[in-house]
Short mmCIF file of C-alpha atoms in Angstrom, two decimals:
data_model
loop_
_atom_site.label_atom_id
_atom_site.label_comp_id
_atom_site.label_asym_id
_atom_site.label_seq_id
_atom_site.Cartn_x
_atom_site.Cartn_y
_atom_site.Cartn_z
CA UNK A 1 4.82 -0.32 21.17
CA UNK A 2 5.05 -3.96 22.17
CA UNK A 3 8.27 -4.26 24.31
CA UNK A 4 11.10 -6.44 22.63
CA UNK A 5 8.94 -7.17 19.30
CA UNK A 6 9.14 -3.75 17.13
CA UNK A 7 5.44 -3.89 17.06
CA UNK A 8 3.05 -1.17 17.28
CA UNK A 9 -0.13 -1.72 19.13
CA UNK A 10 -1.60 1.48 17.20
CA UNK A 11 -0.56 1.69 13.76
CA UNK A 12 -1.44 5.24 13.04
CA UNK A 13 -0.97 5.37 9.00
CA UNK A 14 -4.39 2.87 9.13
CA UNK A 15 -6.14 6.17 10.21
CA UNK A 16 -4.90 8.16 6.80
CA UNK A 17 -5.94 5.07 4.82
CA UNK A 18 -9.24 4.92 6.03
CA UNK A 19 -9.56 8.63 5.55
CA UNK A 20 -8.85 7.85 1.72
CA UNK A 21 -11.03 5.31 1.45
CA UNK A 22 -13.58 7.25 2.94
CA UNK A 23 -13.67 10.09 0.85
CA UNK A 24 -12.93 8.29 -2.38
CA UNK A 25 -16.66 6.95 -1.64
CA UNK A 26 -18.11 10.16 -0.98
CA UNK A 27 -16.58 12.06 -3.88
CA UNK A 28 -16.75 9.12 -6.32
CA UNK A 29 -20.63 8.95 -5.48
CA UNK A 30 -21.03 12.76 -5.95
CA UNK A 31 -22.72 13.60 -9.89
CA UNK A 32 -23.66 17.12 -10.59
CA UNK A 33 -26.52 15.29 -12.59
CA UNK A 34 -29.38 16.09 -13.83
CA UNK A 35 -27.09 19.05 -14.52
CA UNK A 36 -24.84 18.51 -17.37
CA UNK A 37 -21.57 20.44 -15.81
CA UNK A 38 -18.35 20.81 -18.04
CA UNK A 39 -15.92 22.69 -14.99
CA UNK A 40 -13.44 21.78 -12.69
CA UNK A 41 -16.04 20.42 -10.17
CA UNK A 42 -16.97 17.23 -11.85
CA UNK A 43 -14.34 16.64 -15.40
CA UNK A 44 -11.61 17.08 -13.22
CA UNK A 45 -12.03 15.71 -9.92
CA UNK A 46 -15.02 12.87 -9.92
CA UNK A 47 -14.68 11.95 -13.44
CA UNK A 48 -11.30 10.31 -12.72
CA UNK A 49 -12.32 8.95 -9.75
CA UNK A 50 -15.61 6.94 -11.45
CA UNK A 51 -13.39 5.64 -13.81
CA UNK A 52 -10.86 4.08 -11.80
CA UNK A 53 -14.09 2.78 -9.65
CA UNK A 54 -12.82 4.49 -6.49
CA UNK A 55 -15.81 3.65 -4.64
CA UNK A 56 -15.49 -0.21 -4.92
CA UNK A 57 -11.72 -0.14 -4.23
CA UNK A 58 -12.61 1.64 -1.05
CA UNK A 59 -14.98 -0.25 0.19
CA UNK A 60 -12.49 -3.32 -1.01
CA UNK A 61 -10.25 -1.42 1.29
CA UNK A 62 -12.02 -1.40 4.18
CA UNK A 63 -12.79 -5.43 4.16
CA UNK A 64 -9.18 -5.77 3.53
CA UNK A 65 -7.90 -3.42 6.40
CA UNK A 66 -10.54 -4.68 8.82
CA UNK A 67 -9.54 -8.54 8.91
CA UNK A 68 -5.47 -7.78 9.28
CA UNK A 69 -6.27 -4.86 11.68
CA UNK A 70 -8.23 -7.54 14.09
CA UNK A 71 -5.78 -10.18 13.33
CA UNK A 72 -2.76 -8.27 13.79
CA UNK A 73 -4.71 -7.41 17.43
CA UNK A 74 -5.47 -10.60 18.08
CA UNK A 75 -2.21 -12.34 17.69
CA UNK A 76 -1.05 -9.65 19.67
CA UNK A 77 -3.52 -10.16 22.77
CA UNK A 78 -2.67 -14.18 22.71
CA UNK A 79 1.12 -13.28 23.14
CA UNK A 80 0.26 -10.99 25.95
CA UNK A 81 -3.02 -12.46 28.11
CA UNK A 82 -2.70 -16.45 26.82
CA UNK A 83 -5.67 -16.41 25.17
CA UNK A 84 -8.25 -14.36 22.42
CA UNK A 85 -11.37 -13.64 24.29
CA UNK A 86 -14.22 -14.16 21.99
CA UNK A 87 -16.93 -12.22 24.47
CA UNK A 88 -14.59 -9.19 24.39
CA UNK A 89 -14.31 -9.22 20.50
CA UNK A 90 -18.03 -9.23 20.46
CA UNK A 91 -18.37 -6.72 22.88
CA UNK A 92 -15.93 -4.76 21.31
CA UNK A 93 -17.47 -4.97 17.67
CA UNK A 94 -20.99 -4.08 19.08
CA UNK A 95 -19.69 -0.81 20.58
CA UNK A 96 -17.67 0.13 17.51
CA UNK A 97 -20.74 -0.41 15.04
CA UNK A 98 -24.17 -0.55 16.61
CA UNK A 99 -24.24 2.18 17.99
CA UNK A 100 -23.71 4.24 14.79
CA UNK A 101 -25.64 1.96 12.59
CA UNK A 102 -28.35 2.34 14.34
CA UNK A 103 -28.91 5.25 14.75
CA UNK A 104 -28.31 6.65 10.27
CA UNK A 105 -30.38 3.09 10.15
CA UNK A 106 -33.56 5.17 12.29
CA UNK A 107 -32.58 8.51 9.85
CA UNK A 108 -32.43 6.58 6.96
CA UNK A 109 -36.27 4.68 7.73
CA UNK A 110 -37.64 8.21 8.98
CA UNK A 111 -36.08 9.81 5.44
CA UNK A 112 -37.53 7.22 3.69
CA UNK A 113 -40.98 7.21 5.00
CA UNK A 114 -41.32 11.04 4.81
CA UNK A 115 -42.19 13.08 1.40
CA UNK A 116 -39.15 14.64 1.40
CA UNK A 117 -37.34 15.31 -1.98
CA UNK A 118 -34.57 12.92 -2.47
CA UNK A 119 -35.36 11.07 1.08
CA UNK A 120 -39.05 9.56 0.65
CA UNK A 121 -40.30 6.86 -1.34
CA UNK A 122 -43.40 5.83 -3.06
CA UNK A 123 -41.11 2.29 -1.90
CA UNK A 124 -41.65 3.20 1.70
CA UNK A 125 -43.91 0.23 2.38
CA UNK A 126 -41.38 -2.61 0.58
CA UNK A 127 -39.01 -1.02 3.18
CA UNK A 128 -41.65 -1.17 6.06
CA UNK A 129 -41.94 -4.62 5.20
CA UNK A 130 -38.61 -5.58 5.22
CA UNK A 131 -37.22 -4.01 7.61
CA UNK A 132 -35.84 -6.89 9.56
CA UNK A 133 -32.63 -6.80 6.36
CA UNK A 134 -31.14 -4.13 8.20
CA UNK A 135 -31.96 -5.17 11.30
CA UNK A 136 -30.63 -8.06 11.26
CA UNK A 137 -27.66 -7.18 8.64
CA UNK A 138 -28.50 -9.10 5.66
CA UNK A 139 -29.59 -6.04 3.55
CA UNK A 140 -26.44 -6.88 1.34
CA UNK A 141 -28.39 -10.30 0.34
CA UNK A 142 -31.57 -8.43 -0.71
CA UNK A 143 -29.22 -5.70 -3.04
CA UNK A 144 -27.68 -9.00 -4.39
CA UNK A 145 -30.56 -10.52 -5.47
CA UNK A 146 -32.05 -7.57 -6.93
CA UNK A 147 -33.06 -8.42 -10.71
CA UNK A 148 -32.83 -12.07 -10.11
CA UNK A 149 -36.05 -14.17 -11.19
CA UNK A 150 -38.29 -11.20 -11.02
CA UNK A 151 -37.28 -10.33 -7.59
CA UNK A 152 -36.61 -6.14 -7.03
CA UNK A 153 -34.69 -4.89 -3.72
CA UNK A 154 -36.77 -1.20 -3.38
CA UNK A 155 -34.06 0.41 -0.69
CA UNK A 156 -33.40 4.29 -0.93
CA UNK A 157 -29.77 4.81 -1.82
CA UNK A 158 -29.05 6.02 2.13
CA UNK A 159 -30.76 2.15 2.86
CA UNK A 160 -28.65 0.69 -0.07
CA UNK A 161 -25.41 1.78 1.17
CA UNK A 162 -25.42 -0.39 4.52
CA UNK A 163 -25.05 -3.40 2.32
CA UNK A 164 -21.19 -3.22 2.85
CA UNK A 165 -21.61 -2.94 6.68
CA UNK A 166 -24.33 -6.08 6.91
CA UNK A 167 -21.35 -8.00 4.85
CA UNK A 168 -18.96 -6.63 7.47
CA UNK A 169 -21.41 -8.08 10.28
CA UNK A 170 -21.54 -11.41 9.36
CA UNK A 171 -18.07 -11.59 9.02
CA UNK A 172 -17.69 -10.70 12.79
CA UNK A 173 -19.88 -13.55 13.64
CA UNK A 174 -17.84 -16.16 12.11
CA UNK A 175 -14.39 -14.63 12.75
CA UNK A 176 -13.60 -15.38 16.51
CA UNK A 177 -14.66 -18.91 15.75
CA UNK A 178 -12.27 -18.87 12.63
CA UNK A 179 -9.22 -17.52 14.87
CA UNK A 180 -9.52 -19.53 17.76
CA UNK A 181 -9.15 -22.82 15.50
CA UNK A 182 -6.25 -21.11 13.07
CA UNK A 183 -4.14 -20.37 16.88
CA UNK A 184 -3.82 -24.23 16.85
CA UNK A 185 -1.27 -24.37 14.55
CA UNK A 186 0.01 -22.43 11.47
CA UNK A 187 -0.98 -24.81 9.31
CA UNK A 188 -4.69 -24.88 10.17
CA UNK A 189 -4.14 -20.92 9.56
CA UNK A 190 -3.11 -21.75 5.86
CA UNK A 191 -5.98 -24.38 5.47
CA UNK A 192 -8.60 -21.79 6.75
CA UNK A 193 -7.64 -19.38 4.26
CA UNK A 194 -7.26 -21.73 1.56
CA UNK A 195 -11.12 -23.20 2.32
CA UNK A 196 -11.90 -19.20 2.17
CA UNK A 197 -10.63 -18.72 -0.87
CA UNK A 198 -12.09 -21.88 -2.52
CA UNK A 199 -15.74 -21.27 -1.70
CA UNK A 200 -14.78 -17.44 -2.56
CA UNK A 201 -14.15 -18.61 -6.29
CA UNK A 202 -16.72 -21.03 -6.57
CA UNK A 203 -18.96 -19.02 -5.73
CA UNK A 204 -17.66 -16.19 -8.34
CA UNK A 205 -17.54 -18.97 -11.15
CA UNK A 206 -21.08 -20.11 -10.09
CA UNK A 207 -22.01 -16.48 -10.65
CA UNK A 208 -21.01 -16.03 -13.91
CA UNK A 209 -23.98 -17.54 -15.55
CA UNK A 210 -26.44 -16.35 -13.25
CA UNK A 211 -27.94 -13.36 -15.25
CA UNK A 212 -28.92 -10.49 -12.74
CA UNK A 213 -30.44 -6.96 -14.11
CA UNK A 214 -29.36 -4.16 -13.62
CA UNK A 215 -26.51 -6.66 -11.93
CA UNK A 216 -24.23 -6.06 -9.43
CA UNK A 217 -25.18 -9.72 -8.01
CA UNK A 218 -21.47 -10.83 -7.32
CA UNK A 219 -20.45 -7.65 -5.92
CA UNK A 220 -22.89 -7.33 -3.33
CA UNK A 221 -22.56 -11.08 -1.92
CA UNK A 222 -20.88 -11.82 1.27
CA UNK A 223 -19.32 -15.25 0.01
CA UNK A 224 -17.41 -12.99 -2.36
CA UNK A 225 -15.54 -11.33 -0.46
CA UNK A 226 -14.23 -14.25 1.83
CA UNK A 227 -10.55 -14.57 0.47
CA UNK A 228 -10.42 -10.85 0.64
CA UNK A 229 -10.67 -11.21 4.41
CA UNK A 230 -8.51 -14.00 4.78
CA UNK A 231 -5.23 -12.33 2.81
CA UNK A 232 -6.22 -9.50 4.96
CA UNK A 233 -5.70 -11.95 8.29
CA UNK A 234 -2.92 -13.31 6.86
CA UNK A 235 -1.27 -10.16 6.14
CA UNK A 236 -2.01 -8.91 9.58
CA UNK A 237 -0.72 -12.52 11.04
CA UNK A 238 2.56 -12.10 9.39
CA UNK A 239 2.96 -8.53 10.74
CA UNK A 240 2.16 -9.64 14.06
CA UNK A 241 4.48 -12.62 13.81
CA UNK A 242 7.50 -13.23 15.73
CA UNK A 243 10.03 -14.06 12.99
CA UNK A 244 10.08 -13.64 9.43
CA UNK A 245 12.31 -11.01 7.73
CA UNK A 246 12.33 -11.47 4.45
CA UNK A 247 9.26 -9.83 3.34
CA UNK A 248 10.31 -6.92 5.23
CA UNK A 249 13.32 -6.98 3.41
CA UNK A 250 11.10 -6.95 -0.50
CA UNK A 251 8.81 -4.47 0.68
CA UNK A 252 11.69 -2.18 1.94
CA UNK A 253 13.30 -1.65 -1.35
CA UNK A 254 13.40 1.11 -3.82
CA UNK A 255 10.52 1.34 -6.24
CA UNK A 256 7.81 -0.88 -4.54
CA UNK A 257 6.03 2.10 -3.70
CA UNK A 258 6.14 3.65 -7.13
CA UNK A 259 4.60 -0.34 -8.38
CA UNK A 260 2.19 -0.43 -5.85
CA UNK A 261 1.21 2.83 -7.55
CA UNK A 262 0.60 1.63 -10.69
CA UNK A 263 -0.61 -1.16 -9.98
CA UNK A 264 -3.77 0.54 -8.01
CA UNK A 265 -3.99 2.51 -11.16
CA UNK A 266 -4.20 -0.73 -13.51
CA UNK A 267 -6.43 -2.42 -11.01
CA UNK A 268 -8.97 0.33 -11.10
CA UNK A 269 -9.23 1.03 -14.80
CA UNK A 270 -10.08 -2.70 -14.46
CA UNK A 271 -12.39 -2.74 -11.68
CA UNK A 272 -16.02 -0.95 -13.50
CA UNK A 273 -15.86 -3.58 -15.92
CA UNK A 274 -16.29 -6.54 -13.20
CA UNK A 275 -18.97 -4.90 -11.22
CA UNK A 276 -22.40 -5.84 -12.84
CA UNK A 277 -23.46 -9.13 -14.88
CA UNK A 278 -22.18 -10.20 -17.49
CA UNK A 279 -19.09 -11.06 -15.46
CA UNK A 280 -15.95 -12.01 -17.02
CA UNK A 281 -13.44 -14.84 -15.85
CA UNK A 282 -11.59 -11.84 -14.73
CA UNK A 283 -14.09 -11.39 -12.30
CA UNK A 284 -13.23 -14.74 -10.58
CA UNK A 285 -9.93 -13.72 -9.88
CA UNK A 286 -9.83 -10.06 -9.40
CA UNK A 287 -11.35 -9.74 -6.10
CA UNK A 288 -8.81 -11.73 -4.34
CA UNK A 289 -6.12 -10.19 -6.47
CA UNK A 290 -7.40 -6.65 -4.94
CA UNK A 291 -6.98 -7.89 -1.46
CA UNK A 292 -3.05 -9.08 -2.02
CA UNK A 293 -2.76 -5.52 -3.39
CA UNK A 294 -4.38 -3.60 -0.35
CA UNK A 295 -2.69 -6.49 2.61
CA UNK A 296 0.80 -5.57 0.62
CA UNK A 297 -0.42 -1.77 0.62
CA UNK A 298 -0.46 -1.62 4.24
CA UNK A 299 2.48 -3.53 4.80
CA UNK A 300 4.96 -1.52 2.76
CA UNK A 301 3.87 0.91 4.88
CA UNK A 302 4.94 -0.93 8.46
CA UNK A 303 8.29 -1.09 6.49
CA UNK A 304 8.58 2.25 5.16
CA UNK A 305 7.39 4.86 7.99
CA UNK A 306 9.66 7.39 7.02
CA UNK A 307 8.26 7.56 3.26
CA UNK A 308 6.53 10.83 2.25
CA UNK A 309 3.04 8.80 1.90
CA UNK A 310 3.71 7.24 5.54
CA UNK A 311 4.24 10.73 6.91
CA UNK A 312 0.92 12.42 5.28
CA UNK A 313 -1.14 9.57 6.41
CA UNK A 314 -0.13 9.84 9.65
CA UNK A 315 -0.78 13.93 9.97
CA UNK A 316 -3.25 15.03 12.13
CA UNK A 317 -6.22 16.32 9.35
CA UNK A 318 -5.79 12.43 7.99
CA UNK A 319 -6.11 11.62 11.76
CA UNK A 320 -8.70 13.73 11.74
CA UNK A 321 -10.91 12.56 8.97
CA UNK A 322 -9.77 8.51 10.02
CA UNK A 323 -11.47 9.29 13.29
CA UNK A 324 -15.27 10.39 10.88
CA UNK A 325 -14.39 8.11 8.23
CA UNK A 326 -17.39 5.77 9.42
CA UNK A 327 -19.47 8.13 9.71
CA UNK A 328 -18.38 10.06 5.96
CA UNK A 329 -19.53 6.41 4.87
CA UNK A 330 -22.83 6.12 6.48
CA UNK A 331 -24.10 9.98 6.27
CA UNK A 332 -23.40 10.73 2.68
CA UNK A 333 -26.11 9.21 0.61
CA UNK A 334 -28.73 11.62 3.04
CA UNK A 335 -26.22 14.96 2.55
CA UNK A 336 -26.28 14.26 -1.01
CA UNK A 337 -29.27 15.44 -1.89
CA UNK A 338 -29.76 17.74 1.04
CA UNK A 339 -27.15 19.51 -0.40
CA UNK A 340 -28.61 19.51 -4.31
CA UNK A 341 -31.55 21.26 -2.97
CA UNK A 342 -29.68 23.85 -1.20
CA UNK A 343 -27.62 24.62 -4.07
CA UNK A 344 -31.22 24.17 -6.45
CA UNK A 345 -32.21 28.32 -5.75
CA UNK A 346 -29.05 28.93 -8.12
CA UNK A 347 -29.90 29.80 -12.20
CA UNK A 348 -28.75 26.92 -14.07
CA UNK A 349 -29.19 28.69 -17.75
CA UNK A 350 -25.99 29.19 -19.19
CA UNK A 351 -23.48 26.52 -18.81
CA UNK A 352 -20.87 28.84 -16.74
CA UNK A 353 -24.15 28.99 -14.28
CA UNK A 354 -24.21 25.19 -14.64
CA UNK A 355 -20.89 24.76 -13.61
CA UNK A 356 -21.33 27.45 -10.68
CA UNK A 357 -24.32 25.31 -9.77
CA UNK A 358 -22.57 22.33 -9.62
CA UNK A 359 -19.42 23.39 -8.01
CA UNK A 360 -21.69 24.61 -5.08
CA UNK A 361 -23.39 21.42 -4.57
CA UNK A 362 -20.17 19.83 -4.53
CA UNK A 363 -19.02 21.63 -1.67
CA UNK A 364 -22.40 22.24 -0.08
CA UNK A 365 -22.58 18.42 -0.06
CA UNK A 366 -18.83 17.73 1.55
CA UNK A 367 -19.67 20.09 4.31
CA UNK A 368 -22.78 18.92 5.11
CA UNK A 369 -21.44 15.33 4.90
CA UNK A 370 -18.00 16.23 7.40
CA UNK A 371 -20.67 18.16 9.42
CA UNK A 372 -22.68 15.33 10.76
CA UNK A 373 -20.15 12.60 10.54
CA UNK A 374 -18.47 15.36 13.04
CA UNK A 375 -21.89 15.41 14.92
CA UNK A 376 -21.93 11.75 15.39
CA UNK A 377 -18.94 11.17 16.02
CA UNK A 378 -18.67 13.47 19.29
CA UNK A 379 -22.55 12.55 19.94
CA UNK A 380 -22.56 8.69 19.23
CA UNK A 381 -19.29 7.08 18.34
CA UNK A 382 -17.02 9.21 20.87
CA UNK A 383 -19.17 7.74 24.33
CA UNK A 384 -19.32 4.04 23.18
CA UNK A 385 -15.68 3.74 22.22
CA UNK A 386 -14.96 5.16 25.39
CA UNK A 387 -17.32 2.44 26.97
CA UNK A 388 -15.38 -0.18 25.10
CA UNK A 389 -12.39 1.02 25.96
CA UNK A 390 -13.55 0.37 29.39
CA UNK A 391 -15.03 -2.72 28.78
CA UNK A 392 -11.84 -3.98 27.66
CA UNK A 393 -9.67 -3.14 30.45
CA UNK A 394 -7.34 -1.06 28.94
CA UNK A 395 -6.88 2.04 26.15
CA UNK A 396 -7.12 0.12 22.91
CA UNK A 397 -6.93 3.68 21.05
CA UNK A 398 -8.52 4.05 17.71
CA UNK A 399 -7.00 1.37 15.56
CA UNK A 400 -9.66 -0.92 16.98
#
């Protein structure tokens, strides 16, 4: 807790939400297909989960949560050393995701050039060739561009799914230079974020008459997501901030929580209809619309610890699965079908056998996927974020 201020310098509730955003990527990219399954397994617990597009919220999430979780850190280090350290924040970012990346990036590449079912690629040398996209985190340009003027991005789906991360990457670069002019003065904080979100929706508008097939152009840019991470900065400013009450005050009365609810709900019946080209003006605005939603999200909960959602985020198995949730993200697409082929010796004749079939890969996949996102963790993540830790002089805990 920072002395005097009310301010946590671990906001454990982050760790539940990440868990949630975590999983609603692995289940919502889960399908029972080729099999056509009518049970429990899929109807009941993907389906609904598809629909409302919890895959893209959560990943939404995550760009949200990661800007006001290094603001809110940042405003709190100038308060206490006098300054933000850009080396450290790049030492610290490099230790929290290289070490990771790297190594699903080496799995993926060996998965990909093998003859594996599911894993290998007739694609394998498109991916040989480009190879430097993930290296140097711009994969989520190549998935963009996929379908435009005859030009097709060849990645395996555990290659695809680092798009988010390269996006994440180049955000880091510019950040510390973004923060360091915004500590100047509040209002260069509020013309930073307003710059943001202009080229954010210029460059949405621009992309509605770009035709891209299969699509998916918009979503997978990194200029797209720009006023996303600047609410989320300015969210985690105000949280850090010394004064200002009065949204405290909204946020802490009866029935926000219940809105916030429905509004999630609203926004992602919305959300699989702006994903892919043709876009709608809808488009333009709904991105930054979903980052308000997830920077008030996470500030209802700084006002309302005691709330039954507060209190289940913060448990330990949410703890828990916050700790993997980085590794749930960057595992599943290879314990997918690892876990189809182990369920694949089962008879799939009768459609109660279908269902049987399915419901096993289901949770053949989400062990397999906890499994080595439990493996890494303790293997890869654990050491470096001690090392950082180190690095930084001080036990930064795991809200960095």
């Amino acid at each position: 807790m920072d002395p005097g201020r009310g301010r946590p310098a671990w906001i454990p509730e982050l760790q539940g939400l990440r868990a949630l955003a975590a999983l609603s990527v692995v289940l919502a990219h889960w399908s029972p297909l080729p099999l056509d399954s009518s049970g429990f397994s899929y109807h009941a617990l993907v389906g609904p989960m598809r629909s409302v597009a919890a895959a893209n919220l959560g990943v939404m999430f995550f760009y949200t949560l990661s800007a006001f979780l290094l603001t809110y850190l940042a405003v709190l280090e100038r308060e206490r050393d006098g300054r933000f350290a850009v080396g450290a924040f790049y030492a610290r970012r490099c230790f929290r995701i290289w070490p990771l990346y790297f190594t699903v990036l080496a799995v993926d590449l060996g998965a990909a050039a093998s003859n594996v079912p599911g894993w290998g690629t007739p694609d394998w040398q498109w991916i040989e060739e480009h190879a430097w996209l993930w290296l140097a985190f711009l994969s989520n340009w190549s998935v963009s561009a996929d379908g435009f003027a005859g030009y097709a991005d060849r990645s395996t789906a555990p290659l695809r799914v680092l798009w988010s991360i390269a996006v994440e990457e180049q955000f880091y670069v510019l950040y510390p230079v973004v923060v360091r002019y915004a500590f100047g003065a509040g209002r260069r904080a509020v013309a930073a974020a307003v710059v943001a979100t202009t080229v954010a929706v210029m460059f949405r508008l621009a992309a509605l008459s770009v035709p891209v097939a299969p699509g998916g152009g918009m979503y997978y840019a990194t200029l797209t997501y720009l006023d996303v991470f600047a609410i989320g900065a300015l969210c985690g400013a105000l949280a850090a901030g010394r004064g200002g009450s009065r949204w405290r005050v909204v946020l802490g009365r009866p029935g926000v929580g219940v809105g916030l609810l429905i509004i999630a709900v609203l926004l992602g019946l919305r959300w699989p209809r702006e994903l892919s080209y043709p876009y709608t003006y809808f488009s333009v605005v709904i991105y930054g619309f979903t980052g308000v939603f997830f920077g008030v999200v996470i500030l209802w909960l700084l006002v309302n610890p005691g709330t039954l959602a507060a209190r289940a985020l913060r448990s330990r198995p949410m703890h828990a699965l916050g700790a993997l949730s980085f590794g749930l993200y960057v595992w599943h697409p290879l314990a997918l079908p690892a876990g189809e082929r182990l369920a694949s010796w089962l008879p799939a004749t009768t459609q109660a056998q279908v269902d049987l079939r399915a419901g096993s890969h289901l949770f053949l996949y989400v062990v397999l996927v906890g499994g080595m996102a439990a493996a890494s963790y303790a293997l890869v993540e654990r050491p470096f974020l001690r090392l950082k830790d180190r690095r930084a002089g001080r036990r930064s805990g795991p809200a960095r």
